[in-house]
Amino acid sequence: MSTQDAVSELRRHLGEVFRKLALQKESKVEEGHLTPDHVHMLLAIPPRYAMSQVVGFIKGKSAIHMARVYGERKRNFVGQHFWARGFFVNTVGATRTRSAPISAIKRRKIRGSSN
């Protein structure tokens, strides 16, 4: 399997993991793109949840999943990090169109498809 095939497989796998985790918080991944060093996601989060709660949940649970599946770890180890500490959040509401962030993510997919 080539490196490009491995990255494509990882993208598909993590996309599914992110979608399942978002559903656990009654949220939905509307659009996303995974690059070797960062992730772009447009999430639909109901108002009853804080954005930081949902993003923190997805980051935490996906890191545990990655350690168990790809790191063959049966338990968590202190001092290892899959995600960076922070994240950027911007809201899209009635006054802002949802197409702008979706377009930006799709442009990154096209530019980053050779990664």
Coordinates of N, CA, C and O in Angstrom, one line a residue:
M1 N 0.8 -1.2 0.0 CA 0.0 0.0 0.0 C 0.9 1.2 0.0 O 1.8 1.4 0.8
S2 N 0.6 2.2 -0.9 CA 1.4 3.4 -1.0 C 1.1 4.3 0.1 O 0.0 4.2 0.8
T3 N 1.9 5.3 0.4 CA 1.6 6.4 1.4 C 0.3 7.1 1.1 O -0.5 7.3 2.0
Q4 N 0.1 7.4 -0.2 CA -1.1 8.1 -0.6 C -2.4 7.3 -0.3 O -3.4 7.8 0.2
D5 N -2.3 6.0 -0.5 CA -3.4 5.1 -0.2 C -3.6 5.0 1.3 O -4.8 5.0 1.7
A6 N -2.5 5.0 2.0 CA -2.7 4.9 3.5 C -3.3 6.2 4.0 O -4.2 6.1 4.9
V7 N -2.9 7.3 3.5 CA -3.5 8.6 3.9 C -5.0 8.6 3.6 O -5.8 9.1 4.4
S8 N -5.3 8.2 2.4 CA -6.7 8.2 1.9 C -7.6 7.2 2.8 O -8.7 7.6 3.2
E9 N -7.0 6.1 3.2 CA -7.7 5.2 4.1 C -7.9 5.8 5.5 O -9.0 5.7 6.1
L10 N -6.9 6.4 6.0 CA -7.0 7.1 7.3 C -8.0 8.2 7.2 O -8.8 8.4 8.2
R11 N -8.1 9.0 6.1 CA -9.1 10.0 6.0 C -10.5 9.5 6.1 O -11.4 10.0 6.8
R12 N -10.7 8.4 5.3 CA -12.1 7.8 5.3 C -12.4 7.2 6.7 O -13.5 7.4 7.2
H13 N -11.4 6.6 7.4 CA -11.7 6.0 8.7 C -12.0 7.1 9.7 O -12.9 7.0 10.5
L14 N -11.1 8.1 9.8 CA -11.3 9.2 10.7 C -12.6 10.0 10.4 O -13.3 10.4 11.4
G15 N -13.0 10.1 9.2 CA -14.2 10.8 8.8 C -15.4 10.1 9.5 O -16.3 10.7 10.0
E16 N -15.4 8.8 9.4 CA -16.5 8.0 10.0 C -16.4 8.1 11.5 O -17.5 8.2 12.1
V17 N -15.3 8.1 12.1 CA -15.1 8.2 13.5 C -15.7 9.6 14.0 O -16.5 9.7 14.9
F18 N -15.3 10.6 13.3 CA -15.8 12.0 13.6 C -17.3 12.1 13.5 O -18.0 12.6 14.3
R19 N -17.9 11.5 12.4 CA -19.4 11.5 12.2 C -20.1 10.8 13.4 O -21.1 11.3 13.9
K20 N -19.6 9.6 13.7 CA -20.2 8.8 14.8 C -20.1 9.6 16.2 O -21.1 9.6 16.9
L21 N -19.0 10.2 16.4 CA -18.8 10.9 17.7 C -19.7 12.1 17.7 O -20.3 12.5 18.7
A22 N -19.8 12.8 16.6 CA -20.7 14.0 16.5 C -22.1 13.6 16.8 O -22.9 14.3 17.5
L23 N -22.6 12.5 16.3 CA -24.0 12.1 16.5 C -24.2 11.8 18.0 O -25.4 12.0 18.5
Q24 N -23.2 11.4 18.7 CA -23.4 11.1 20.2 C -23.7 12.4 20.9 O -24.3 12.4 22.0
K25 N -23.4 13.6 20.3 CA -23.7 14.9 20.9 C -24.8 15.6 20.1 O -24.9 16.8 20.1
E26 N -25.6 14.8 19.4 CA -26.7 15.3 18.6 C -26.2 16.3 17.5 O -26.9 17.3 17.2
S27 N -25.0 16.2 17.1 CA -24.4 17.1 16.1 C -24.1 16.4 14.8 O -24.3 15.2 14.7
K28 N -23.7 17.2 13.8 CA -23.5 16.6 12.5 C -22.3 17.2 11.9 O -22.1 18.4 11.9
V29 N -21.4 16.4 11.2 CA -20.3 16.9 10.5 C -20.9 17.2 9.1 O -21.2 16.3 8.3
E30 N -21.0 18.5 8.8 CA -21.5 18.9 7.5 C -20.5 18.8 6.4 O -20.8 18.5 5.2
E31 N -19.3 19.1 6.7 CA -18.2 19.1 5.7 C -16.9 18.9 6.5 O -16.8 19.4 7.6
G32 N -15.9 18.3 5.8 CA -14.6 18.2 6.5 C -13.5 17.9 5.6 O -13.7 17.4 4.4
H33 N -12.3 18.2 6.0 CA -11.1 17.9 5.3 C -9.9 17.6 6.2 O -9.7 18.4 7.2
L34 N -9.2 16.5 6.1 CA -8.1 16.1 6.9 C -6.8 16.2 6.1 O -6.7 15.7 5.0
T35 N -5.9 17.0 6.7 CA -4.5 17.1 6.1 C -3.5 16.4 7.1 O -3.9 16.1 8.2
P36 N -2.3 16.2 6.7 CA -1.4 15.6 7.6 C -1.2 16.4 8.9 O -0.8 15.8 9.9
D37 N -1.4 17.7 8.9 CA -1.1 18.4 10.1 C -2.3 19.1 10.8 O -2.2 19.8 11.8
H38 N -3.5 19.1 10.1 CA -4.7 19.7 10.7 C -6.0 19.2 10.1 O -6.0 18.5 9.1
V39 N -7.1 19.6 10.7 CA -8.4 19.1 10.3 C -9.3 20.4 10.2 O -9.3 21.3 11.0
H40 N -10.1 20.4 9.1 CA -11.1 21.4 8.9 C -12.5 20.7 9.0 O -12.7 19.7 8.2
M41 N -13.4 21.2 9.8 CA -14.7 20.6 9.9 C -15.7 21.7 10.1 O -15.5 22.6 10.8
L42 N -16.8 21.5 9.4 CA -18.0 22.4 9.6 C -19.0 21.5 10.4 O -19.5 20.5 9.8
L43 N -19.3 21.9 11.6 CA -20.2 21.1 12.5 C -21.5 21.8 12.7 O -21.5 23.0 12.9
A44 N -22.6 21.1 12.6 CA -23.9 21.6 13.1 C -24.1 21.1 14.5 O -24.2 19.9 14.7
I45 N -24.1 22.1 15.4 CA -24.2 21.7 16.8 C -25.5 22.4 17.4 O -25.7 23.6 17.2
P46 N -26.3 21.6 18.1 CA -27.6 22.2 18.6 C -27.2 23.2 19.7 O -26.2 23.1 20.4
P47 N -28.1 24.2 19.9 CA -27.8 25.2 20.9 C -27.6 24.8 22.3 O -27.0 25.4 23.2
R48 N -28.1 23.6 22.7 CA -28.0 23.1 24.0 C -26.6 22.7 24.4 O -26.3 22.5 25.6
Y49 N -25.7 22.5 23.4 CA -24.3 22.1 23.7 C -23.4 23.3 23.4 O -23.6 24.1 22.4
A50 N -22.4 23.5 24.3 CA -21.4 24.5 24.0 C -20.5 23.9 22.9 O -20.2 22.7 22.9
M51 N -20.0 24.8 22.0 CA -19.1 24.3 20.9 C -17.9 23.6 21.5 O -17.5 22.6 21.0
S52 N -17.4 24.2 22.5 CA -16.1 23.6 23.1 C -16.4 22.2 23.7 O -15.5 21.4 23.7
Q53 N -17.6 22.0 24.2 CA -18.0 20.7 24.7 C -18.0 19.6 23.6 O -17.4 18.5 23.7
V54 N -18.5 20.0 22.5 CA -18.6 19.0 21.4 C -17.2 18.8 20.7 O -16.8 17.7 20.5
V55 N -16.5 19.9 20.5 CA -15.2 19.8 19.9 C -14.3 19.0 20.8 O -13.5 18.1 20.4
G56 N -14.3 19.3 22.1 CA -13.5 18.6 23.1 C -13.8 17.1 23.1 O -12.9 16.3 23.2
F57 N -15.1 16.8 23.1 CA -15.5 15.4 23.1 C -15.0 14.7 21.8 O -14.4 13.6 21.9
I58 N -15.1 15.3 20.7 CA -14.7 14.7 19.4 C -13.1 14.5 19.4 O -12.6 13.4 19.1
K59 N -12.4 15.5 19.9 CA -11.0 15.4 19.9 C -10.5 14.3 20.9 O -9.6 13.5 20.6
G60 N -11.1 14.3 22.1 CA -10.7 13.4 23.1 C -11.0 11.9 22.7 O -10.1 11.1 22.8
K61 N -12.2 11.7 22.3 CA -12.6 10.3 22.0 C -11.9 9.8 20.7 O -11.5 8.6 20.6
S62 N -11.7 10.7 19.7 CA -11.0 10.2 18.5 C -9.5 10.0 18.8 O -8.9 9.0 18.3
A63 N -8.9 10.7 19.7 CA -7.5 10.4 20.1 C -7.4 9.1 20.8 O -6.4 8.3 20.5
I64 N -8.3 8.8 21.7 CA -8.3 7.5 22.4 C -8.5 6.4 21.3 O -7.8 5.3 21.3
H65 N -9.4 6.6 20.4 CA -9.7 5.6 19.3 C -8.4 5.3 18.5 O -8.0 4.2 18.2
M66 N -7.7 6.4 18.1 CA -6.5 6.3 17.3 C -5.4 5.6 18.0 O -4.7 4.7 17.5
A67 N -5.3 5.8 19.3 CA -4.2 5.2 20.1 C -4.5 3.7 20.2 O -3.6 2.8 20.1
R68 N -5.8 3.3 20.3 CA -6.2 1.9 20.5 C -6.1 1.2 19.1 O -5.6 0.0 19.1
V69 N -6.5 1.8 18.1 CA -6.6 1.1 16.8 C -5.2 1.1 16.1 O -4.7 0.1 15.6
Y70 N -4.6 2.3 16.0 CA -3.3 2.4 15.3 C -2.1 2.3 16.2 O -1.0 1.9 15.7
G71 N -2.2 2.6 17.4 CA -1.1 2.4 18.3 C -1.1 1.2 19.1 O -0.2 0.9 19.9
E72 N -2.2 0.4 18.9 CA -2.3 -0.9 19.5 C -2.2 -0.8 21.1 O -1.7 -1.7 21.7
R73 N -2.8 0.3 21.6 CA -2.8 0.5 23.0 C -4.1 0.1 23.6 O -5.2 0.3 23.0
K74 N -4.1 -0.6 24.7 CA -5.3 -1.1 25.4 C -5.7 -0.1 26.4 O -6.8 -0.2 26.9
R75 N -4.9 0.8 26.8 CA -5.3 1.9 27.8 C -4.6 3.2 27.4 O -3.7 3.2 26.6
N76 N -5.0 4.3 28.0 CA -4.4 5.6 27.7 C -3.1 5.8 28.5 O -2.9 5.3 29.6
F77 N -2.2 6.5 27.9 CA -0.9 6.8 28.5 C -0.7 8.3 28.6 O -1.0 9.0 27.7
V78 N -0.2 8.7 29.8 CA 0.0 10.1 30.1 C 1.1 10.6 29.3 O 2.1 9.9 29.1
G79 N 1.0 11.9 28.8 CA 2.1 12.5 28.1 C 2.1 12.3 26.6 O 3.0 12.9 25.9
Q80 N 1.2 11.6 26.0 CA 1.1 11.5 24.6 C 0.0 12.3 24.1 O -1.1 12.4 24.7
H81 N 0.2 13.0 22.9 CA -0.8 13.9 22.4 C -1.1 13.6 20.9 O -0.1 13.5 20.1
F82 N -2.3 13.4 20.5 CA -2.7 13.3 19.1 C -3.1 14.6 18.6 O -2.8 14.9 17.4
W83 N -3.8 15.4 19.4 CA -4.3 16.7 18.9 C -3.5 17.8 19.6 O -3.0 17.7 20.7
A84 N -3.5 19.0 19.0 CA -3.0 20.2 19.6 C -4.0 20.7 20.6 O -5.2 20.3 20.6
R85 N -3.6 21.5 21.6 CA -4.5 22.0 22.6 C -5.7 22.8 22.2 O -6.7 22.7 22.7
G86 N -5.4 23.7 21.2 CA -6.5 24.6 20.9 C -7.3 24.2 19.6 O -7.0 23.2 19.0
F87 N -8.2 25.1 19.3 CA -9.0 24.9 18.1 C -9.6 26.3 17.7 O -9.7 27.2 18.6
F88 N -10.0 26.5 16.5 CA -10.6 27.7 16.1 C -12.1 27.4 15.8 O -12.4 26.4 15.2
V89 N -12.9 28.3 16.3 CA -14.4 28.2 16.1 C -14.9 29.5 15.5 O -14.6 30.6 16.0
N90 N -15.8 29.4 14.6 CA -16.5 30.5 14.1 C -18.0 30.1 13.9 O -18.2 28.9 13.5
T91 N -18.9 31.0 14.1 CA -20.3 30.6 14.0 C -20.9 31.0 12.7 O -20.4 32.0 12.0
V92 N -21.8 30.2 12.2 CA -22.5 30.5 10.9 C -24.0 30.5 11.3 O -24.5 29.5 11.7
G93 N -24.6 31.7 11.2 CA -26.0 31.7 11.6 C -26.9 32.3 10.5 O -26.6 32.3 9.3
A94 N -28.0 32.9 10.9 CA -29.0 33.5 10.0 C -28.4 34.6 9.2 O -28.8 34.8 8.0
T95 N -27.5 35.4 9.7 CA -26.9 36.5 9.0 C -25.7 36.2 8.1 O -25.3 37.0 7.3
R96 N -25.2 35.0 8.3 CA -24.1 34.5 7.5 C -24.4 33.3 6.8 O -25.1 32.4 7.3
T97 N -24.0 33.2 5.5 CA -24.4 32.0 4.7 C -23.5 30.8 5.1 O -22.3 31.0 5.3
R98 N -24.0 29.6 5.0 CA -23.3 28.4 5.3 C -22.4 28.1 4.1 O -21.5 27.3 4.3
S99 N -22.7 28.6 3.0 CA -21.9 28.2 1.8 C -20.5 28.7 1.9 O -19.6 28.1 1.3
A100 N -20.2 29.8 2.5 CA -18.8 30.3 2.6 C -17.9 29.4 3.3 O -16.8 29.1 2.7
P101 N -18.2 28.9 4.5 CA -17.2 27.9 5.1 C -17.1 26.6 4.3 O -16.1 26.0 4.3
I102 N -18.2 26.2 3.8 CA -18.2 24.9 3.0 C -17.3 25.1 1.8 O -16.5 24.3 1.5
S103 N -17.5 26.3 1.1 CA -16.6 26.5 -0.1 C -15.1 26.6 0.3 O -14.3 26.0 -0.4
A104 N -14.8 27.2 1.5 CA -13.4 27.2 1.9 C -12.9 25.9 2.2 O -11.8 25.5 1.8
I105 N -13.7 25.0 2.8 CA -13.2 23.6 3.1 C -13.0 22.9 1.8 O -12.0 22.2 1.6
K106 N -13.9 23.0 0.8 CA -13.8 22.3 -0.4 C -12.6 22.8 -1.2 O -11.9 22.0 -1.9
R107 N -12.3 24.1 -1.1 CA -11.1 24.6 -1.8 C -9.8 24.0 -1.2 O -8.9 23.6 -1.9
R108 N -9.8 23.8 0.1 CA -8.7 23.2 0.8 C -8.5 21.7 0.3 O -7.5 21.2 0.2
K109 N -9.7 21.0 0.1 CA -9.7 19.7 -0.3 C -9.0 19.6 -1.7 O -8.1 18.7 -1.9
I110 N -9.4 20.5 -2.6 CA -8.8 20.4 -3.9 C -7.3 20.7 -3.9 O -6.5 20.0 -4.5
R111 N -6.9 21.8 -3.2 CA -5.5 22.2 -3.1 C -4.7 21.1 -2.4 O -3.6 20.8 -2.8
G112 N -5.3 20.5 -1.4 CA -4.6 19.5 -0.6 C -4.7 18.1 -1.1 O -4.1 17.2 -0.5
S113 N -5.4 17.8 -2.2 CA -5.6 16.5 -2.6 C -4.3 15.8 -3.1 O -4.2 14.6 -3.1
S114 N -3.2 16.5 -3.3 CA -2.0 15.9 -3.7 C -1.1 15.5 -2.5 O -0.1 14.9 -2.6
N115 N -1.6 15.9 -1.3 CA -0.8 15.6 0.0 C -0.9 14.1 0.3 O -1.8 13.4 0.1

